[in-house]
Every structure is written in structure tokens, then in C-alpha cells.
Short mmCIF file of C-alpha atoms in Angstrom, two decimals:
data_model
loop_
_atom_site.label_atom_id
_atom_site.label_comp_id
_atom_site.label_asym_id
_atom_site.label_seq_id
_atom_site.Cartn_x
_atom_site.Cartn_y
_atom_site.Cartn_z
CA UNK A 665 2.99 9.80 7.32
CA UNK A 666 5.62 12.06 8.93
CA UNK A 667 5.23 15.95 8.81
CA UNK A 668 6.72 16.47 5.39
CA UNK A 669 7.40 20.14 6.23
CA UNK A 670 10.32 18.58 8.29
CA UNK A 671 12.00 16.98 5.24
CA UNK A 672 14.61 19.64 4.77
CA UNK A 673 15.21 20.52 8.39
CA UNK A 674 15.58 16.89 9.50
CA UNK A 675 16.84 15.40 6.23
CA UNK A 676 19.91 13.64 7.68
CA UNK A 677 17.99 12.26 10.61
CA UNK A 678 15.22 11.02 8.34
CA UNK A 679 17.75 9.36 5.92
CA UNK A 680 19.54 7.70 8.80
CA UNK A 681 16.22 6.42 10.17
CA UNK A 682 15.39 4.89 6.85
CA UNK A 683 18.66 3.22 6.72
CA UNK A 684 18.36 1.92 10.38
CA UNK A 685 15.08 0.41 9.49
CA UNK A 686 16.58 -1.38 6.43
CA UNK A 687 14.23 0.48 4.11
CA UNK A 688 14.85 2.22 0.76
CA UNK A 689 13.27 5.60 0.28
CA UNK A 690 15.04 8.41 -1.59
CA UNK A 691 14.61 11.44 0.78
CA UNK A 692 16.27 13.80 -1.62
CA UNK A 693 13.76 12.84 -4.43
CA UNK A 694 10.99 13.61 -1.94
CA UNK A 695 12.50 16.93 -1.23
CA UNK A 696 12.91 17.67 -4.96
CA UNK A 697 9.20 16.69 -5.63
CA UNK A 698 8.20 18.85 -2.67
CA UNK A 699 9.98 21.87 -4.18
CA UNK A 700 8.45 21.17 -7.66
CA UNK A 701 5.03 20.90 -6.01
CA UNK A 702 5.42 24.22 -4.25
CA UNK A 703 6.67 25.92 -7.34
CA UNK A 704 3.79 24.67 -9.35
CA UNK A 705 1.29 25.65 -6.75
CA UNK A 706 2.81 29.21 -6.78
CA UNK A 707 2.75 29.18 -10.53
CA UNK A 708 -0.95 28.10 -10.77
CA UNK A 709 -1.82 30.84 -8.07
CA UNK A 710 -0.02 33.45 -10.15
CA UNK A 711 -1.79 32.39 -13.24
CA UNK A 712 -5.16 32.47 -11.63
CA UNK A 713 -4.46 35.96 -10.44
CA UNK A 714 -3.51 36.96 -13.94
CA UNK A 715 -6.72 35.43 -15.20
CA UNK A 716 -8.78 37.50 -12.69
CA UNK A 717 -6.89 40.56 -13.64
CA UNK A 718 -7.60 39.92 -17.37
CA UNK A 719 -11.29 39.39 -16.69
CA UNK A 720 -11.34 42.73 -14.78
CA UNK A 721 -9.84 44.51 -17.73
CA UNK A 722 -12.50 43.05 -20.04
CA UNK A 723 -15.10 44.97 -18.08
CA UNK A 724 -13.58 48.33 -19.04
CA UNK A 725 -14.30 50.36 -22.23
CA UNK A 726 -11.85 49.68 -25.13
CA UNK A 727 -11.72 49.31 -28.89
CA UNK A 728 -12.13 46.08 -30.65
CA UNK A 729 -8.42 45.42 -31.18
CA UNK A 730 -7.74 45.93 -27.42
CA UNK A 731 -10.52 43.52 -26.59
CA UNK A 732 -9.37 40.80 -28.97
CA UNK A 733 -5.86 41.16 -27.55
CA UNK A 734 -7.30 40.45 -24.08
CA UNK A 735 -9.34 37.57 -25.28
CA UNK A 736 -6.21 36.11 -26.75
CA UNK A 737 -4.43 36.68 -23.53
CA UNK A 738 -7.15 35.11 -21.60
CA UNK A 739 -7.16 31.91 -23.73
CA UNK A 740 -3.36 31.67 -23.34
CA UNK A 741 -3.69 32.11 -19.47
CA UNK A 742 -6.36 29.42 -19.41
CA UNK A 743 -4.28 26.94 -21.38
CA UNK A 744 -1.29 27.62 -19.08
CA UNK A 745 -3.46 27.08 -15.99
CA UNK A 746 -4.74 23.82 -17.38
CA UNK A 747 -1.19 22.58 -18.22
CA UNK A 748 0.18 23.66 -14.87
CA UNK A 749 -2.67 21.99 -12.93
CA UNK A 750 -2.07 18.79 -14.82
CA UNK A 751 1.60 18.86 -14.03
CA UNK A 752 0.87 19.62 -10.37
CA UNK A 753 -1.54 16.64 -10.14
CA UNK A 754 1.20 14.43 -11.44
CA UNK A 755 3.86 15.81 -9.24
CA UNK A 756 1.49 15.76 -6.28
CA UNK A 757 0.78 12.08 -6.83
CA UNK A 758 4.45 11.20 -7.09
CA UNK A 759 5.24 13.23 -3.97
CA UNK A 760 2.40 11.63 -1.86
CA UNK A 761 3.49 8.21 -2.96
CA UNK A 762 7.10 8.68 -1.84
CA UNK A 763 6.45 10.63 1.27
CA UNK A 764 4.01 7.85 2.52
CA UNK A 765 6.86 5.48 2.22
CA UNK A 766 9.04 7.40 4.72
CA UNK A 767 8.75 5.60 8.11
CA UNK A 768 7.90 7.13 11.36
CA UNK A 769 10.85 8.41 13.53
CA UNK A 770 12.23 5.74 15.90
CA UNK A 771 12.57 6.09 19.66
CA UNK A 772 16.17 6.96 20.56
CA UNK A 773 16.33 3.87 22.73
CA UNK A 774 15.07 1.43 20.07
CA UNK A 775 17.79 -1.13 19.26
CA UNK A 776 19.38 -0.59 15.86
CA UNK A 777 19.24 -3.74 13.77
CA UNK A 778 17.87 -5.31 10.56
CA UNK A 779 15.65 -8.22 11.67
CA UNK A 780 14.00 -9.95 14.71
CA UNK A 781 17.28 -11.57 15.77
CA UNK A 782 18.57 -8.02 16.58
CA UNK A 783 15.64 -7.39 19.04
CA UNK A 784 16.67 -6.92 22.65
CA UNK A 785 15.10 -8.95 25.51
CA UNK A 786 14.54 -6.53 28.36
CA UNK A 787 12.67 -8.73 30.72
CA UNK A 788 12.09 -12.33 31.63
CA UNK A 789 9.13 -13.59 33.57
CA UNK A 790 8.56 -17.16 34.95
CA UNK A 791 10.50 -20.32 34.11
CA UNK A 792 9.90 -22.64 31.26
CA UNK A 793 8.37 -25.92 32.35
CA UNK A 794 10.58 -28.99 32.80
CA UNK A 795 9.02 -32.28 31.54
CA UNK A 796 9.84 -35.74 32.57
CA UNK A 797 8.80 -36.86 29.08
CA UNK A 798 9.49 -35.52 25.51
CA UNK A 799 6.84 -32.96 24.95
CA UNK A 800 4.74 -32.85 21.84
CA UNK A 801 4.22 -29.76 19.67
CA UNK A 802 0.63 -28.47 19.37
CA UNK A 803 0.21 -29.98 15.94
CA UNK A 804 0.74 -33.51 17.47
CA UNK A 805 -1.35 -32.68 20.38
CA UNK A 806 -4.18 -31.41 18.12
CA UNK A 807 -4.22 -34.59 16.13
CA UNK A 808 -3.93 -36.93 19.10
CA UNK A 809 -6.82 -35.25 21.12
CA UNK A 810 -8.98 -34.48 17.94
CA UNK A 811 -8.68 -30.68 18.54
CA UNK A 812 -7.22 -29.26 15.34
CA UNK A 813 -7.86 -30.50 11.77
CA UNK A 814 -5.29 -28.98 9.32
CA UNK A 815 -5.85 -31.71 6.65
CA UNK A 816 -9.50 -30.81 6.14
CA UNK A 817 -8.84 -27.19 6.38
CA UNK A 818 -6.41 -27.58 3.55
CA UNK A 819 -8.92 -29.61 1.45
CA UNK A 820 -11.72 -27.07 1.98
CA UNK A 821 -9.82 -23.70 2.04
CA UNK A 822 -6.18 -24.30 1.07
CA UNK A 823 -2.86 -24.50 3.15
CA UNK A 824 -2.61 -22.63 6.46
CA UNK A 825 -6.41 -22.95 7.14
CA UNK A 826 -7.72 -25.18 9.82
CA UNK A 827 -10.66 -26.42 11.81
CA UNK A 828 -10.72 -26.12 15.66
CA UNK A 829 -12.73 -28.90 17.24
CA UNK A 830 -14.07 -30.07 20.53
CA UNK A 831 -12.34 -28.56 23.61
CA UNK A 832 -10.09 -26.46 21.45
CA UNK A 833 -13.16 -24.32 20.55
CA UNK A 834 -13.96 -23.92 24.26
CA UNK A 835 -10.34 -23.08 24.98
CA UNK A 836 -10.32 -20.32 22.27
CA UNK A 837 -13.62 -18.86 23.63
CA UNK A 838 -12.26 -19.05 27.20
CA UNK A 839 -9.11 -17.23 26.17
CA UNK A 840 -11.30 -14.59 24.39
CA UNK A 841 -13.46 -13.94 27.37
CA UNK A 842 -10.65 -14.11 29.94
CA UNK A 843 -8.69 -11.36 27.97
CA UNK A 844 -11.80 -9.26 27.33
CA UNK A 845 -12.66 -9.05 31.03
CA UNK A 846 -9.08 -7.95 31.90
CA UNK A 847 -9.04 -5.30 29.10
CA UNK A 848 -12.51 -3.95 30.09
CA UNK A 849 -11.36 -3.70 33.68
CA UNK A 850 -8.79 -1.13 32.40
CA UNK A 851 -11.48 1.02 30.91
CA UNK A 852 -11.49 -0.21 27.22
CA UNK A 853 -14.73 -0.04 25.28
CA UNK A 854 -15.48 -3.49 23.83
CA UNK A 855 -16.27 -3.77 19.96
CA UNK A 856 -16.69 -6.40 17.39
CA UNK A 857 -15.37 -4.75 14.33
CA UNK A 858 -15.92 -5.34 10.58
CA UNK A 859 -13.71 -7.82 8.76
CA UNK A 860 -13.52 -5.53 5.70
CA UNK A 861 -12.17 -2.00 5.45
CA UNK A 862 -11.76 0.46 2.61
CA UNK A 863 -8.22 0.62 1.12
CA UNK A 864 -7.68 4.22 2.16
CA UNK A 865 -8.23 3.19 5.69
CA UNK A 866 -5.70 0.36 5.36
CA UNK A 867 -3.25 2.69 3.78
CA UNK A 868 -3.74 5.28 6.59
CA UNK A 869 -2.92 2.69 9.28
CA UNK A 870 0.14 1.68 7.31
CA UNK A 871 -0.90 -1.45 5.56
CA UNK A 872 -0.19 -1.90 1.81
CA UNK A 873 -3.25 -3.54 0.29
CA UNK A 874 -1.64 -4.03 -3.16
CA UNK A 875 1.55 -5.43 -4.72
CA UNK A 876 3.47 -8.59 -4.35
CA UNK A 877 4.76 -7.67 -0.87
CA UNK A 878 1.22 -7.03 0.45
CA UNK A 879 0.12 -9.27 3.30
CA UNK A 880 -3.56 -8.32 2.69
CA UNK A 881 -6.39 -10.08 0.84
CA UNK A 882 -8.16 -7.54 -1.37
CA UNK A 883 -11.79 -7.88 -2.38
CA UNK A 884 -11.52 -7.45 -6.11
CA UNK A 885 -13.52 -4.60 -7.71
CA UNK A 886 -14.76 -3.16 -4.37
CA UNK A 887 -11.83 -0.93 -3.22
CA UNK A 888 -11.87 -2.85 0.05
CA UNK A 889 -9.70 -5.65 1.76
CA UNK A 890 -10.09 -8.10 4.50
CA UNK A 891 -8.47 -6.79 7.62
CA UNK A 892 -5.27 -8.24 9.00
CA UNK A 893 -6.08 -6.90 12.51
CA UNK A 894 -8.63 -4.83 14.25
CA UNK A 895 -6.07 -2.06 14.49
CA UNK A 896 -7.29 -1.10 11.04
CA UNK A 897 -10.94 -0.80 11.77
CA UNK A 898 -10.43 0.70 15.25
CA UNK A 899 -7.94 3.15 13.82
CA UNK A 900 -10.35 4.21 11.13
CA UNK A 901 -13.24 4.63 13.56
CA UNK A 902 -12.54 8.44 14.00
CA UNK A 903 -10.97 9.11 10.64
CA UNK A 904 -11.58 12.67 9.47
CA UNK A 905 -12.80 13.86 12.74
CA UNK A 906 -11.58 16.53 15.27
CA UNK A 907 -12.09 15.15 18.84
CA UNK A 908 -12.87 17.11 21.98
CA UNK A 909 -9.70 17.16 24.11
CA UNK A 910 -11.78 16.18 27.23
CA UNK A 911 -12.61 12.86 25.57
CA UNK A 912 -9.02 11.78 25.41
CA UNK A 913 -7.64 9.17 25.96
CA UNK A 914 -10.22 7.04 23.94
CA UNK A 915 -9.49 3.27 24.70
CA UNK A 916 -11.15 0.60 22.52
CA UNK A 917 -10.69 -3.02 22.26
CA UNK A 918 -11.85 -4.87 19.08
CA UNK A 919 -12.57 -8.48 18.50
CA UNK A 920 -12.17 -9.60 14.80
CA UNK A 921 -11.02 -12.13 12.47
CA UNK A 922 -7.68 -11.45 10.88
CA UNK A 923 -6.75 -12.41 7.38
CA UNK A 924 -3.07 -12.55 6.34
CA UNK A 925 -1.52 -13.92 3.21
CA UNK A 926 1.71 -14.53 5.27
CA UNK A 927 3.80 -14.72 2.12
CA UNK A 928 7.14 -16.35 2.93
CA UNK A 929 5.95 -17.59 6.32
CA UNK A 930 7.47 -21.08 5.79
CA UNK A 931 9.75 -23.12 8.12
CA UNK A 932 9.36 -25.18 11.30
CA UNK A 933 8.70 -22.04 13.44
CA UNK A 934 5.75 -21.10 11.25
CA UNK A 935 4.03 -24.49 11.28
CA UNK A 936 0.59 -25.31 12.57
CA UNK A 937 -1.36 -22.54 14.23
CA UNK A 938 1.53 -20.11 14.74
CA UNK A 939 1.42 -18.64 11.16
CA UNK A 940 -1.86 -19.05 9.39
CA UNK A 941 -4.08 -17.26 6.91
CA UNK A 942 -7.00 -16.66 9.27
CA UNK A 943 -7.27 -16.31 13.03
CA UNK A 944 -9.12 -14.39 15.65
CA UNK A 945 -7.66 -11.67 17.85
CA UNK A 946 -8.58 -9.14 20.55
CA UNK A 947 -6.84 -5.86 19.80
CA UNK A 948 -6.43 -2.81 22.00
CA UNK A 949 -6.25 0.63 20.50
CA UNK A 950 -5.67 4.04 22.19
CA UNK A 951 -6.19 7.61 20.87
CA UNK A 952 -4.52 10.11 23.24
CA UNK A 953 -2.77 13.38 23.64
CA UNK A 954 0.81 13.58 22.32
CA UNK A 955 2.25 14.03 25.83
CA UNK A 956 0.47 10.94 27.13
CA UNK A 957 1.52 8.49 24.46
CA UNK A 958 4.64 7.07 26.28
CA UNK A 959 2.61 6.45 29.45
CA UNK A 960 -0.15 4.85 27.42
CA UNK A 961 2.36 2.48 25.76
CA UNK A 962 3.71 1.40 29.20
CA UNK A 963 0.08 0.70 30.10
CA UNK A 964 -0.65 -1.43 26.96
CA UNK A 965 2.41 -3.62 27.71
CA UNK A 966 1.44 -4.02 31.31
CA UNK A 967 -1.95 -5.20 30.34
CA UNK A 968 -0.38 -7.75 27.93
CA UNK A 969 1.79 -8.98 30.78
CA UNK A 970 -1.17 -9.30 33.09
CA UNK A 971 -2.93 -11.38 30.57
CA UNK A 972 -0.01 -13.92 29.96
CA UNK A 973 1.30 -13.88 33.46
CA UNK A 974 -2.22 -14.67 34.63
CA UNK A 975 -2.13 -17.79 32.39
CA UNK A 976 1.03 -18.93 34.22
CA UNK A 977 3.21 -18.83 31.05
CA UNK A 978 6.89 -18.13 31.03
CA UNK A 979 7.61 -15.23 28.71
CA UNK A 980 10.03 -12.49 27.89
CA UNK A 981 9.55 -8.82 26.76
CA UNK A 982 11.41 -7.73 23.71
CA UNK A 983 12.40 -4.14 22.67
CA UNK A 984 11.95 -4.41 18.87
CA UNK A 985 14.87 -3.27 16.66
CA UNK A 986 14.51 -0.63 14.07
CA UNK A 987 14.45 -2.99 11.08
CA UNK A 988 11.56 -4.96 12.72
CA UNK A 989 9.37 -1.98 13.79
CA UNK A 990 7.36 -1.55 10.63
CA UNK A 991 6.89 1.91 9.10
CA UNK A 992 4.20 3.37 11.55
CA UNK A 993 5.77 2.41 14.83
CA UNK A 994 7.87 4.78 16.89
CA UNK A 995 8.55 2.05 19.39
CA UNK A 996 7.41 -1.58 19.77
CA UNK A 997 7.49 -4.09 22.48
CA UNK A 998 6.74 -7.86 21.86
CA UNK A 999 5.81 -10.52 24.34
CA UNK A 1000 7.29 -13.83 23.55
CA UNK A 1001 5.77 -16.82 25.44
CA UNK A 1002 7.82 -20.01 25.85
CA UNK A 1003 6.57 -22.80 23.49
CA UNK A 1004 8.02 -26.21 24.35
CA UNK A 1005 7.21 -27.65 20.86
CA UNK A 1006 9.01 -24.86 19.04
CA UNK A 1007 12.37 -26.18 17.77
CA UNK A 1008 14.28 -29.11 19.24
CA UNK A 1009 14.24 -27.95 22.95
CA UNK A 1010 11.56 -25.22 22.92
CA UNK A 1011 11.88 -21.52 22.02
CA UNK A 1012 10.08 -18.16 22.83
CA UNK A 1013 7.46 -17.31 20.15
CA UNK A 1014 5.75 -13.90 19.82
CA UNK A 1015 2.19 -13.74 21.17
CA UNK A 1016 1.61 -10.02 21.50
CA UNK A 1017 2.91 -6.78 20.15
CA UNK A 1018 2.29 -3.21 21.25
CA UNK A 1019 3.28 -0.05 19.27
CA UNK A 1020 3.31 3.63 19.84
CA UNK A 1021 2.77 5.11 16.41
CA UNK A 1022 2.69 8.79 17.62
CA UNK A 1023 0.98 10.97 14.99
CA UNK A 1024 2.04 8.88 11.95
CA UNK A 1025 -1.39 7.12 11.57
CA UNK A 1026 -3.40 10.21 12.65
CA UNK A 1027 -1.86 12.40 9.89
CA UNK A 1028 -2.86 9.86 7.26
CA UNK A 1029 -6.40 9.45 8.68
CA UNK A 1030 -6.77 13.06 9.67
CA UNK A 1031 -7.72 12.57 13.27
CA UNK A 1032 -7.12 15.71 15.36
CA UNK A 1033 -8.12 17.33 18.64
CA UNK A 1034 -8.64 20.99 19.64
CA UNK A 1035 -6.14 22.11 22.00
CA UNK A 1036 -6.54 24.65 24.82
CA UNK A 1037 -4.91 27.30 22.50
CA UNK A 1038 -7.73 26.76 19.89
CA UNK A 1039 -5.32 25.08 17.43
CA UNK A 1040 -6.16 21.79 15.70
CA UNK A 1041 -3.46 19.14 16.38
CA UNK A 1042 -2.88 15.51 15.60
CA UNK A 1043 -3.58 12.92 18.16
CA UNK A 1044 -1.24 10.05 18.95
CA UNK A 1045 -2.37 6.49 18.20
CA UNK A 1046 -1.31 3.32 19.87
CA UNK A 1047 -2.19 -0.43 19.50
CA UNK A 1048 -1.54 -3.62 21.51
CA UNK A 1049 -2.46 -7.23 21.17
CA UNK A 1050 -4.68 -8.36 24.14
CA UNK A 1051 -4.60 -11.91 22.87
CA UNK A 1052 -4.00 -13.43 19.36
CA UNK A 1053 -6.14 -16.55 19.98
CA UNK A 1054 -4.46 -19.12 17.75
CA UNK A 1055 -0.92 -18.49 19.35
CA UNK A 1056 -2.34 -18.47 22.82
CA UNK A 1057 -3.89 -21.83 22.11
CA UNK A 1058 -0.42 -23.03 20.97
CA UNK A 1059 1.21 -21.74 24.20
CA UNK A 1060 -1.55 -23.35 26.45
CA UNK A 1061 -1.59 -26.69 24.79
CA UNK A 1062 2.18 -27.00 24.67
CA UNK A 1063 2.94 -25.74 28.20
CA UNK A 1064 0.16 -27.61 30.03
CA UNK A 1065 0.44 -31.00 28.44
CA UNK A 1066 0.78 -34.04 30.80
CA UNK A 1067 2.60 -37.28 30.38
CA UNK A 1068 -0.71 -39.19 30.11
CA UNK A 1069 -1.55 -37.14 27.05
CA UNK A 1070 -4.08 -34.87 28.68
CA UNK A 1071 -3.97 -31.08 28.91
CA UNK A 1072 -4.33 -29.13 32.21
CA UNK A 1073 -6.51 -26.03 31.94
CA UNK A 1074 -4.75 -22.94 33.40
CA UNK A 1075 -6.66 -21.92 36.67
CA UNK A 1076 -7.50 -18.49 35.10
CA UNK A 1077 -9.46 -20.18 32.31
CA UNK A 1078 -11.41 -22.77 34.35
CA UNK A 1079 -14.32 -20.41 35.03
CA UNK A 1080 -14.65 -19.85 31.23
CA UNK A 1081 -14.46 -23.59 30.36
CA UNK A 1082 -17.58 -24.60 32.19
CA UNK A 1083 -15.56 -25.81 35.07
CA UNK A 1084 -13.40 -28.16 33.07
CA UNK A 1085 -9.97 -28.48 34.63
CA UNK A 1086 -8.46 -30.79 31.96
CA UNK A 1087 -8.70 -31.86 28.25
CA UNK A 1088 -8.66 -35.64 28.71
CA UNK A 1089 -6.43 -37.93 26.87
CA UNK A 1090 -8.12 -39.95 24.03
#
């Protein structure tokens, strides 16, 4: 949530940002509700003062007629207070609903655009492999080598669920340990987080747990939902707390399952493991001082690059456009790894994302720090994918396939694969 006290002063900037993000939020309605809310709060305060004044007069000496007049006035004030507070509750709810829909401000350098095709590639690393044979996609590889079973996953759980088998299990665990060691080297505290979070935590992070457009599985009747990322549970870890400034930055990395409905995620670029309802992910999360968040964002991106360059994969870094940022992000960078089985001749596919959400999430979650001047201020929050394991498996299988049908294991993963250097052809 943005600082709603800025709604009037930055009205035009906020409205432009909403348009640039391809969103629809009525800023003027938010301002109108804010003014009504303020007026009702003032009216309720004045009525309570009048009630106190009436009660004080009742303590004095007076004849019966005067007392009955004060009693009648007291009842009238009481009724007015009840009506005003009821109206205030309604207006407050409407105001909170609309102001939470207003996205975070965008970084001045973020490309303006509506969707991912408007993102700007800012860096290319490595060269896509050149094969002397027609490469297979990971679905074909998984079937031939008995590594991935989509058919039984669909039978047991439904579409977009799957079983990993044999060396694919070891490969995922190797990727997990490989990435965890790198992230811990950079001072992140490792955690395994809950797979369920309260709806207010999801909303605080910026996920909508309800409605047709929600990407979240709710747990009916519990007020909770399955998490789509450990960003939710890591972000909620310090909710409602005021942190000692000397503790910042706090760097956490969380391993969790991720559950996503992925509505509308159809098409050839979403097949197989690339877009599924359940996967595992190692997520980085940082809580820091406002003046440090840009620097921390660069650090998160550098760690992501270290992980994927260490795997020997060709990738590009993408500066995400305004329409693809999502409401909480001030700026976001994606890493897209080369995937030979994507499209006719291979394409880059997203494997990581890192966002600086400034104080947007911390306002919702009420996470603050006490500054040197004694004032309580909101921290900045950032997140970054260390490794989304299903997509990393896609990239490794497709890039390291050999003509004989085997899969070479990247050197960086060999120590985590029990010394295995290949997944043999079958």
C-alpha cells in the first residue's frame, strides 16, 4: 500500500503510474472517500466531545425539566454517534479496498509497456548451444528417460501436476543444494517455511486470495491459503514488529512448495514443467533500510546471475516493463535462460525474478524500524528467486542433452549428484 496521505499531493503522478501499469483504479474516488473518512472521523470526535460535555452537565444541580432536557440531548447524541460510526465503518472499508488496489510507484527507469513483450533486455550472458541434431524439449526427454510422468500426475491430481522420477529427483535436489550453498555464502539465513499462510498475510504481500483473477488456492473455511511463493511466509515473518535498526539488513532464504492456479497459462510456452500448479522454489527475501534497497536489489540480481552462470546456461537479464511489474514492485529484473525446446528454434524463458517493493509491503504488514531520531519508519522489502526448481530442471535437461539421448550433468551439480556425470540414455 502506498502512503495514502500523498494521494492529493501526487494525484497526477499516481494516476499516470496506474495507466502505465495497465491497471484501473479510480484515484479521484479514493480521494473522495479519504475526504469523507476524515470528515466522519471529525464528526465522530465532535459528537463524543458533546457527549462528554452533556455528561458533565448532568453532574450539576438542576431542576427536573432541565435534567430531562439533558437526558434527551444525551440520547440524541448517542444515536448520532452510532449512526456516524456505522457510516465511518462503511466508508473506511471502501477506502481501504480501493487504496490497496493502487500500485506502488515505479522506478523512473522502468520501461513503460503493457505486457512482457515490452520488457527490455539489458544484458546477455553466454551463447545458446548449437546442436548437430534436432534437440528435444524436456517433455520428450522426460518421457524417453523415464524422468517425468505427466500422465499419472493428471490421473491422480489433475492437469498440470506431475511426478518426478529417477535421476530427475536427484537433479532437483542437487539444484536445491547447489543454490542454497551459494545463497548462504552471501549471508542468508536458511528456512523451510509453512506452505499455508493467513489471508491477511497474502494480502499484505500483494497477493489476492479471492476472486476469479486470483492465482491462489484457498483453504475453504480456514481464512488461509496455500502459498504461491515463500515470499509470502518470509514477508510475514516480522509482521507487526518494530525492528532494531542495527539488525538491518535481515536476509532470509526460504524453501517451500509453491501452489498456483495458473489460470490462462495455456499454450506451447506453458507446457510441461514450465507452468504447473505445484513446484518447489528457493526464495530470497531482504528487509533493509530505505536508503539501502537499491543496493540490495543489485545484490539479489548478482546472486541469481551467479547461480545460473555457474550452471553454464546462456541467459539474458530483463528490465521488466510497468505493465508486467505487479502492484507491489517498484522495479523488477528477470533472468531468462535459453531453452532449446521452447518454440521452433528455442527461446528464452523466465527462470528468476527479483523485485524491490520499497515500503509497499511493509505498510500493509506494519513492519517498521526505529531510526536514530527515535521515529518509527517503514522498512523496505525485496525478494528474489534463487532457483525455481521445475524451470531450472527444464533448462538443464534441454541445454545438456546429447545426440545419444543422454543428459550431461553440469559440473557445478556433479558433487550434489553423488558423483554422477550423466543421466544415461535408455
